[in-house]
Amino acid sequence: MSFDEEWSAARTAAAANAAMRLDHVPAAPGPGGGRGDLELDQDHIGEVGSEAYTLHTRLSTDGKHAATATAEAAGALTRENFASGAALLKVNTRWESRLKTLVAACANISNGLNYSLSSHSKEEQQLHADFTSSKIDRLLA
């Protein structure tokens, strides 16, 4: 079997497998019976936001771990007239670009979820105040 035939068969099998997984939600024990309903509360949102912040922090430092050594190696290779020096520098530049994008995305997720929690809390307080004042108004009337 040629590579193209093998690759085509693998893609077909993967597509069939993905379709099979996405066509239904397996029944789960307990409330809801596996309907696939989204259940999310403030604790879950807080956990996701916290993990996004942790990832942002780790990527900001650990993602740049090899930047200096890579730049030095690229420079040394270039000085010795190796074409791989320019290629290594290009890879390093692209890595830094993608890293900045990923760090920014993690910050957006963390900040967005923190804003959602804060906003939701303020709305809850306002609703509570509105309902409380309407009860008082009814009692005074």
PDB file of C-alpha atoms in Angstrom:
ATOM      1  CA  MET A   1       0.000   0.000   0.000  1.00  0.00           C
ATOM      2  CA  SER A   2       1.408   3.395  -0.973  1.00  0.00           C
ATOM      3  CA  PHE A   3       1.690   6.289   1.446  1.00  0.00           C
ATOM      4  CA  ASP A   4      -1.124   8.161  -0.307  1.00  0.00           C
ATOM      5  CA  GLU A   5      -3.460   5.173  -0.037  1.00  0.00           C
ATOM      6  CA  GLU A   6      -2.560   4.620   3.611  1.00  0.00           C
ATOM      7  CA  TRP A   7      -2.987   8.330   4.400  1.00  0.00           C
ATOM      8  CA  SER A   8      -6.380   8.413   2.656  1.00  0.00           C
ATOM      9  CA  ALA A   9      -7.554   5.356   4.597  1.00  0.00           C
ATOM     10  CA  ALA A  10      -6.386   6.888   7.877  1.00  0.00           C
ATOM     11  CA  ARG A  11      -8.196  10.169   7.140  1.00  0.00           C
ATOM     12  CA  THR A  12     -11.401   8.316   6.235  1.00  0.00           C
ATOM     13  CA  ALA A  13     -11.233   6.237   9.424  1.00  0.00           C
ATOM     14  CA  ALA A  14     -10.563   9.332  11.537  1.00  0.00           C
ATOM     15  CA  ALA A  15     -13.475  11.221   9.968  1.00  0.00           C
ATOM     16  CA  ALA A  16     -15.835   8.294  10.558  1.00  0.00           C
ATOM     17  CA  ASN A  17     -14.602   7.968  14.134  1.00  0.00           C
ATOM     18  CA  ALA A  18     -15.049  11.709  14.787  1.00  0.00           C
ATOM     19  CA  ALA A  19     -18.555  11.665  13.307  1.00  0.00           C
ATOM     20  CA  MET A  20     -19.447   8.709  15.465  1.00  0.00           C
ATOM     21  CA  ARG A  21     -18.259  10.485  18.607  1.00  0.00           C
ATOM     22  CA  LEU A  22     -20.038  13.748  17.789  1.00  0.00           C
ATOM     23  CA  ASP A  23     -23.389  12.310  16.709  1.00  0.00           C
ATOM     24  CA  HIS A  24     -24.566  11.602  20.242  1.00  0.00           C
ATOM     25  CA  VAL A  25     -23.903  12.099  23.913  1.00  0.00           C
ATOM     26  CA  PRO A  26     -23.611   8.851  25.841  1.00  0.00           C
ATOM     27  CA  ALA A  27     -26.169   8.387  28.582  1.00  0.00           C
ATOM     28  CA  ALA A  28     -24.761   9.239  31.972  1.00  0.00           C
ATOM     29  CA  PRO A  29     -26.092   8.148  35.321  1.00  0.00           C
ATOM     30  CA  GLY A  30     -27.699  10.728  37.563  1.00  0.00           C
ATOM     31  CA  PRO A  31     -29.710  13.891  36.918  1.00  0.00           C
ATOM     32  CA  GLY A  32     -30.065  14.915  33.316  1.00  0.00           C
ATOM     33  CA  GLY A  33     -29.486  11.374  32.023  1.00  0.00           C
ATOM     34  CA  GLY A  34     -26.651  12.420  29.716  1.00  0.00           C
ATOM     35  CA  ARG A  35     -28.559  15.120  27.832  1.00  0.00           C
ATOM     36  CA  GLY A  36     -25.320  17.044  27.469  1.00  0.00           C
ATOM     37  CA  ASP A  37     -26.655  20.131  29.227  1.00  0.00           C
ATOM     38  CA  LEU A  38     -24.027  22.676  30.127  1.00  0.00           C
ATOM     39  CA  GLU A  39     -23.781  23.197  33.832  1.00  0.00           C
ATOM     40  CA  LEU A  40     -21.462  25.914  34.971  1.00  0.00           C
ATOM     41  CA  ASP A  41     -21.346  27.791  38.223  1.00  0.00           C
ATOM     42  CA  GLN A  42     -19.186  30.573  39.612  1.00  0.00           C
ATOM     43  CA  ASP A  43     -16.769  28.090  41.176  1.00  0.00           C
ATOM     44  CA  HIS A  44     -16.171  26.462  37.780  1.00  0.00           C
ATOM     45  CA  ILE A  45     -15.699  29.833  36.113  1.00  0.00           C
ATOM     46  CA  GLY A  46     -13.291  30.860  38.863  1.00  0.00           C
ATOM     47  CA  GLU A  47     -11.276  27.647  38.440  1.00  0.00           C
ATOM     48  CA  VAL A  48     -10.993  28.100  34.679  1.00  0.00           C
ATOM     49  CA  GLY A  49      -9.969  31.739  35.124  1.00  0.00           C
ATOM     50  CA  SER A  50      -7.395  30.745  37.719  1.00  0.00           C
ATOM     51  CA  GLU A  51      -5.947  28.056  35.453  1.00  0.00           C
ATOM     52  CA  ALA A  52      -5.785  30.531  32.556  1.00  0.00           C
ATOM     53  CA  TYR A  53      -3.900  32.980  34.788  1.00  0.00           C
ATOM     54  CA  THR A  54      -1.518  30.236  35.942  1.00  0.00           C
ATOM     55  CA  LEU A  55      -0.888  29.224  32.330  1.00  0.00           C
ATOM     56  CA  HIS A  56      -0.335  32.878  31.394  1.00  0.00           C
ATOM     57  CA  THR A  57       2.226  33.274  34.174  1.00  0.00           C
ATOM     58  CA  ARG A  58       4.062  30.048  33.347  1.00  0.00           C
ATOM     59  CA  LEU A  59       4.133  30.733  29.604  1.00  0.00           C
ATOM     60  CA  SER A  60       5.421  34.273  30.196  1.00  0.00           C
ATOM     61  CA  THR A  61       8.504  32.906  31.935  1.00  0.00           C
ATOM     62  CA  ASP A  62       8.983  29.300  30.826  1.00  0.00           C
ATOM     63  CA  GLY A  63       8.155  30.021  27.185  1.00  0.00           C
ATOM     64  CA  LYS A  64      11.216  32.257  26.925  1.00  0.00           C
ATOM     65  CA  HIS A  65      13.542  29.816  28.657  1.00  0.00           C
ATOM     66  CA  ALA A  66      15.615  28.964  25.583  1.00  0.00           C
ATOM     67  CA  ALA A  67      15.411  32.341  23.791  1.00  0.00           C
ATOM     68  CA  THR A  68      18.900  33.545  24.706  1.00  0.00           C
ATOM     69  CA  ALA A  69      20.621  30.239  23.987  1.00  0.00           C
ATOM     70  CA  THR A  70      18.750  29.875  20.702  1.00  0.00           C
ATOM     71  CA  ALA A  71      19.697  33.392  19.584  1.00  0.00           C
ATOM     72  CA  GLU A  72      23.333  32.754  20.520  1.00  0.00           C
ATOM     73  CA  ALA A  73      23.367  29.434  18.639  1.00  0.00           C
ATOM     74  CA  ALA A  74      21.766  31.052  15.593  1.00  0.00           C
ATOM     75  CA  GLY A  75      24.378  33.812  15.677  1.00  0.00           C
ATOM     76  CA  ALA A  76      27.257  31.334  16.002  1.00  0.00           C
ATOM     77  CA  LEU A  77      25.958  29.214  13.129  1.00  0.00           C
ATOM     78  CA  THR A  78      25.463  32.284  10.954  1.00  0.00           C
ATOM     79  CA  ARG A  79      29.006  33.536  11.683  1.00  0.00           C
ATOM     80  CA  GLU A  80      30.317  30.142  10.558  1.00  0.00           C
ATOM     81  CA  ASN A  81      28.314  30.479   7.305  1.00  0.00           C
ATOM     82  CA  PHE A  82      25.805  27.726   8.129  1.00  0.00           C
ATOM     83  CA  ALA A  83      22.385  28.274   6.530  1.00  0.00           C
ATOM     84  CA  SER A  84      20.821  26.633   9.576  1.00  0.00           C
ATOM     85  CA  GLY A  85      21.730  29.755  11.588  1.00  0.00           C
ATOM     86  CA  ALA A  86      19.223  31.868   9.672  1.00  0.00           C
ATOM     87  CA  ALA A  87      16.671  29.061   9.861  1.00  0.00           C
ATOM     88  CA  LEU A  88      17.126  28.751  13.623  1.00  0.00           C
ATOM     89  CA  LEU A  89      16.730  32.503  14.028  1.00  0.00           C
ATOM     90  CA  LYS A  90      13.534  32.352  11.949  1.00  0.00           C
ATOM     91  CA  VAL A  91      12.166  29.536  14.122  1.00  0.00           C
ATOM     92  CA  ASN A  92      13.021  31.505  17.260  1.00  0.00           C
ATOM     93  CA  THR A  93      11.275  34.622  15.908  1.00  0.00           C
ATOM     94  CA  ARG A  94       8.164  32.644  15.007  1.00  0.00           C
ATOM     95  CA  TRP A  95       8.168  30.932  18.413  1.00  0.00           C
ATOM     96  CA  GLU A  96       8.297  34.302  20.169  1.00  0.00           C
ATOM     97  CA  SER A  97       5.451  35.602  18.005  1.00  0.00           C
ATOM     98  CA  ARG A  98       3.251  32.559  18.695  1.00  0.00           C
ATOM     99  CA  LEU A  99       4.146  32.690  22.380  1.00  0.00           C
ATOM    100  CA  LYS A 100       3.035  36.331  22.626  1.00  0.00           C
ATOM    101  CA  THR A 101      -0.257  35.405  20.945  1.00  0.00           C
ATOM    102  CA  LEU A 102      -0.820  32.503  23.335  1.00  0.00           C
ATOM    103  CA  VAL A 103       0.068  34.562  26.414  1.00  0.00           C
ATOM    104  CA  ALA A 104      -2.331  37.308  25.267  1.00  0.00           C
ATOM    105  CA  ALA A 105      -5.095  34.721  24.716  1.00  0.00           C
ATOM    106  CA  CYS A 106      -4.606  33.335  28.230  1.00  0.00           C
ATOM    107  CA  ALA A 107      -4.766  36.875  29.634  1.00  0.00           C
ATOM    108  CA  ASN A 108      -7.988  37.538  27.681  1.00  0.00           C
ATOM    109  CA  ILE A 109      -9.564  34.352  29.014  1.00  0.00           C
ATOM    110  CA  SER A 110      -8.542  35.058  32.602  1.00  0.00           C
ATOM    111  CA  ASN A 111      -9.593  38.718  32.487  1.00  0.00           C
ATOM    112  CA  GLY A 112     -12.843  37.936  30.696  1.00  0.00           C
ATOM    113  CA  LEU A 113     -13.856  35.318  33.229  1.00  0.00           C
ATOM    114  CA  ASN A 114     -12.890  37.553  36.150  1.00  0.00           C
ATOM    115  CA  TYR A 115     -14.997  40.326  34.608  1.00  0.00           C
ATOM    116  CA  SER A 116     -17.905  37.900  34.149  1.00  0.00           C
ATOM    117  CA  LEU A 117     -17.745  36.852  37.794  1.00  0.00           C
ATOM    118  CA  SER A 118     -17.580  40.447  39.006  1.00  0.00           C
ATOM    119  CA  SER A 119     -20.333  41.599  36.667  1.00  0.00           C
ATOM    120  CA  HIS A 120     -22.597  38.695  37.605  1.00  0.00           C
ATOM    121  CA  SER A 121     -22.063  39.378  41.313  1.00  0.00           C
ATOM    122  CA  LYS A 122     -23.001  43.053  40.864  1.00  0.00           C
ATOM    123  CA  GLU A 123     -26.105  42.107  38.880  1.00  0.00           C
ATOM    124  CA  GLU A 124     -27.129  39.640  41.609  1.00  0.00           C
ATOM    125  CA  GLN A 125     -26.742  42.347  44.254  1.00  0.00           C
ATOM    126  CA  GLN A 126     -28.807  44.771  42.177  1.00  0.00           C
ATOM    127  CA  LEU A 127     -31.565  42.203  41.636  1.00  0.00           C
ATOM    128  CA  HIS A 128     -31.615  41.417  45.351  1.00  0.00           C
ATOM    129  CA  ALA A 129     -31.873  45.126  46.171  1.00  0.00           C
ATOM    130  CA  ASP A 130     -34.662  45.626  43.598  1.00  0.00           C
ATOM    131  CA  PHE A 131     -36.709  42.693  44.925  1.00  0.00           C
ATOM    132  CA  THR A 132     -36.173  43.752  48.529  1.00  0.00           C
ATOM    133  CA  SER A 133     -37.269  47.326  47.826  1.00  0.00           C
ATOM    134  CA  SER A 134     -40.354  46.121  45.907  1.00  0.00           C
ATOM    135  CA  LYS A 135     -41.358  43.971  48.911  1.00  0.00           C
ATOM    136  CA  ILE A 136     -40.947  46.979  51.205  1.00  0.00           C
ATOM    137  CA  ASP A 137     -43.016  49.113  48.833  1.00  0.00           C
ATOM    138  CA  ARG A 138     -45.841  46.510  48.897  1.00  0.00           C
ATOM    139  CA  LEU A 139     -45.760  46.323  52.686  1.00  0.00           C
ATOM    140  CA  LEU A 140     -45.886  50.112  53.051  1.00  0.00           C
ATOM    141  CA  ALA A 141     -48.726  50.565  50.560  1.00  0.00           C
TER     142      ALA A 141
END
